[in-house]
Amino acid sequence: MKIRTIEPGGRICCQDTVGKCVYYVITGRYFHYRDSKDGKRNLITLNRGPEWLGMDRALDMENANITEDLVMEECIVIDINVEYFKKCVREGGELALYIIKNLLGKMSSTSRRGDYMLFSDARMQTLFWLNKYWNYRGIQTGECVVNIKNEYIADAIGISARTLYRVLNGLKDEELISTRKGNIVISDSQIHKIRDSLMKEKDSLGGYEDE
């Protein structure tokens, strides 16, 4: 095992260890993305430690969901040799249960995102993403500055950049967000209003949970 500190802009999964190691992100924030053949970058998910990474490549490379990662906030990561990882899972029931819980959390998050994409309009999809980003940043009070390019946000939501710009202008008119130097800014009072809107939408869609 090896412990690494990865600065913003760095990568967690190293080319020389992919498939040979499982990574445990202790602290820090990063996102998964995938580049298309035409050079377009698609933001998939925002993540923060504690989190497991690379299990699919290490255990089933043929069917692994290949994505890249990019660190947004300093991450402390443990590289775990895949054979040692398998041994620990076989022998340690508590570890296996912890990993199952982690994977179920990812599946639930994907399901919730799918519900919003299927049953909500672009405005509600954007509000859902903004609330998720606030939670992801771990902010308790104050304001949240979304320092991610709008085209990445549009890709993550599943709408076009043009639609996102239209939605953001509408949210500014509703005073649910503001902007500063091209970045979306959300205040304490605004996030409460956003969550009220999401609660109403959740009730209309049968009461599934948001994040």
XYZ file of C-alpha atoms in Angstrom:
211
model
C 0.000 0.000 0.000
C 1.031 3.569 -0.624
C -0.421 6.873 0.575
C -0.390 9.806 -1.823
C -1.401 13.454 -1.627
C -2.779 14.693 -4.940
C -3.021 18.408 -5.669
C -5.880 20.040 -7.638
C -5.519 19.296 -11.330
C -3.903 15.919 -10.669
C -5.280 12.433 -11.255
C -6.042 9.663 -8.796
C -5.869 6.698 -11.183
C -2.326 6.394 -12.534
C -1.744 4.718 -15.901
C 0.956 2.451 -14.479
C -1.314 1.148 -11.697
C -4.723 0.952 -13.430
C -6.053 -2.577 -13.016
C -3.322 -3.358 -10.497
C -4.586 -1.208 -7.620
C -7.805 -0.179 -5.928
C -7.832 3.385 -4.639
C -9.356 4.594 -1.392
C -9.894 8.342 -1.353
C -9.753 9.371 2.308
C -10.401 13.083 1.865
C -10.748 15.544 -0.980
C -13.001 16.185 -3.957
C -12.746 15.142 -7.583
C -14.928 14.474 -10.585
C -15.254 11.705 -13.149
C -15.356 12.597 -16.810
C -15.166 10.939 -20.198
C -13.715 12.471 -23.374
C -15.503 11.723 -26.628
C -13.702 10.993 -29.882
C -14.352 14.531 -31.088
C -12.631 15.966 -28.013
C -15.732 16.885 -26.037
C -15.404 16.383 -22.285
C -18.459 14.968 -20.511
C -18.672 15.489 -16.761
C -20.232 12.385 -15.211
C -20.201 12.685 -11.416
C -18.802 14.806 -8.622
C -17.282 12.815 -5.771
C -15.652 13.347 -2.396
C -13.888 11.124 0.086
C -14.264 8.743 1.721
C -14.794 6.842 -1.523
C -13.564 3.688 -3.288
C -12.267 4.057 -6.817
C -11.009 1.625 -9.449
C -12.695 -1.542 -8.218
C -14.326 -2.220 -11.584
C -11.028 -1.989 -13.482
C -9.206 -4.112 -10.936
C -11.815 -6.856 -10.689
C -13.458 -6.924 -14.147
C -11.503 -4.876 -16.672
C -13.445 -6.311 -19.627
C -16.743 -4.839 -18.401
C -15.350 -1.837 -16.545
C -16.900 1.591 -17.036
C -13.806 3.462 -18.199
C -13.711 7.085 -17.055
C -11.038 9.578 -16.107
C -10.775 11.544 -12.887
C -9.598 15.058 -12.111
C -8.896 16.358 -8.601
C -10.648 19.595 -7.648
C -9.506 19.779 -4.012
C -6.423 18.167 -2.467
C -7.024 14.422 -2.098
C -5.339 11.960 0.232
C -5.431 8.530 -1.413
C -4.342 5.015 -0.455
C -3.216 2.771 -3.331
C -4.063 -0.842 -2.448
C -2.634 -3.767 -4.415
C -5.532 -5.608 -6.043
C -4.509 -9.077 -4.789
C -4.208 -7.775 -1.234
C -7.575 -6.052 -1.649
C -9.223 -9.314 -2.759
C -7.666 -11.142 0.174
C -9.006 -8.549 2.637
C -12.510 -8.730 1.157
C -12.543 -12.532 1.372
C -11.309 -12.585 4.955
C -12.903 -9.441 6.354
C -16.684 -9.444 6.471
C -16.875 -5.872 7.786
C -14.826 -4.584 4.853
C -17.063 -6.413 2.387
C -20.187 -4.901 3.969
C -18.630 -1.429 3.876
C -17.851 -1.781 0.170
C -21.356 -3.071 -0.593
C -22.833 -0.056 1.209
C -20.575 2.250 -0.806
C -21.639 0.647 -4.090
C -25.333 0.772 -3.158
C -24.943 4.481 -2.479
C -23.580 5.005 -5.983
C -26.441 2.988 -7.478
C -29.040 4.995 -5.550
C -27.465 8.270 -6.659
C -27.553 7.119 -10.293
C -31.196 6.089 -9.939
C -32.196 9.457 -8.467
C -30.404 11.286 -11.263
C -32.195 9.114 -13.799
C -35.574 9.913 -12.234
C -34.998 13.630 -12.597
C -33.754 13.276 -16.170
C -36.796 11.206 -17.136
C -39.586 13.000 -15.301
C -38.461 16.595 -14.717
C -37.964 19.551 -17.010
C -34.636 21.314 -17.581
C -35.285 23.803 -14.775
C -35.851 21.107 -12.162
C -32.912 19.058 -13.434
C -30.683 22.110 -12.985
C -31.998 22.793 -9.468
C -31.379 19.156 -8.555
C -27.787 19.410 -9.796
C -27.163 22.707 -7.959
C -28.455 21.220 -4.699
C -26.264 18.161 -5.197
C -23.251 20.401 -5.833
C -23.951 22.365 -2.631
C -24.071 19.105 -0.657
C -20.988 17.828 -2.443
C -19.040 20.907 -1.367
C -20.065 20.240 2.243
C -21.139 23.844 2.803
C -23.102 24.546 5.978
C -23.527 28.328 5.821
C -22.402 31.186 3.621
C -22.387 30.861 -0.151
C -21.414 28.332 -2.772
C -19.502 29.309 -5.897
C -19.808 26.728 -8.688
C -16.339 26.826 -10.246
C -17.162 24.419 -13.085
C -17.627 25.414 -16.715
C -21.247 25.665 -17.805
C -20.741 23.214 -20.658
C -19.580 20.592 -18.136
C -22.648 21.293 -16.014
C -24.909 20.916 -19.046
C -23.293 17.577 -19.886
C -23.703 16.359 -16.304
C -27.385 17.318 -16.275
C -28.027 15.919 -19.739
C -29.185 19.111 -21.473
C -27.651 21.348 -24.130
C -25.485 24.321 -23.194
C -28.030 26.631 -24.843
C -30.824 25.205 -22.697
C -28.700 25.589 -19.566
C -28.025 29.263 -20.314
C -31.750 29.824 -20.772
C -32.530 28.059 -17.486
C -29.844 29.976 -15.579
C -31.183 33.290 -16.830
C -34.615 32.245 -15.590
C -33.231 31.229 -12.192
C -31.517 34.621 -11.901
C -34.832 36.330 -12.638
C -36.406 34.209 -9.876
C -33.509 35.212 -7.569
C -32.643 31.554 -6.985
C -29.043 32.122 -8.098
C -26.685 34.969 -8.931
C -23.492 35.082 -10.968
C -20.032 36.446 -10.302
C -17.239 36.545 -12.870
C -19.138 34.024 -14.974
C -19.635 31.539 -12.111
C -22.945 30.512 -10.545
C -23.266 31.686 -6.924
C -25.830 30.333 -4.451
C -26.508 31.927 -1.058
C -27.983 30.431 2.124
C -31.437 31.830 1.417
C -31.310 30.708 -2.214
C -30.419 27.091 -1.414
C -33.410 26.920 0.936
C -35.684 28.152 -1.860
C -34.129 25.621 -4.253
C -34.758 22.810 -1.776
C -38.367 23.925 -1.312
C -38.875 23.641 -5.069
C -37.261 20.197 -5.089
C -39.473 19.012 -2.230
C -42.585 20.038 -4.150
C -41.290 18.232 -7.236
C -40.414 15.147 -5.182
C -43.977 14.966 -3.866
C -45.396 15.223 -7.381
C -43.140 12.369 -8.566
C -44.109 9.971 -5.816
C -41.835 10.992 -2.972
C -38.433 9.610 -4.007
C -35.479 11.070 -2.160
C -33.155 13.750 -3.465
C -29.627 14.388 -2.212
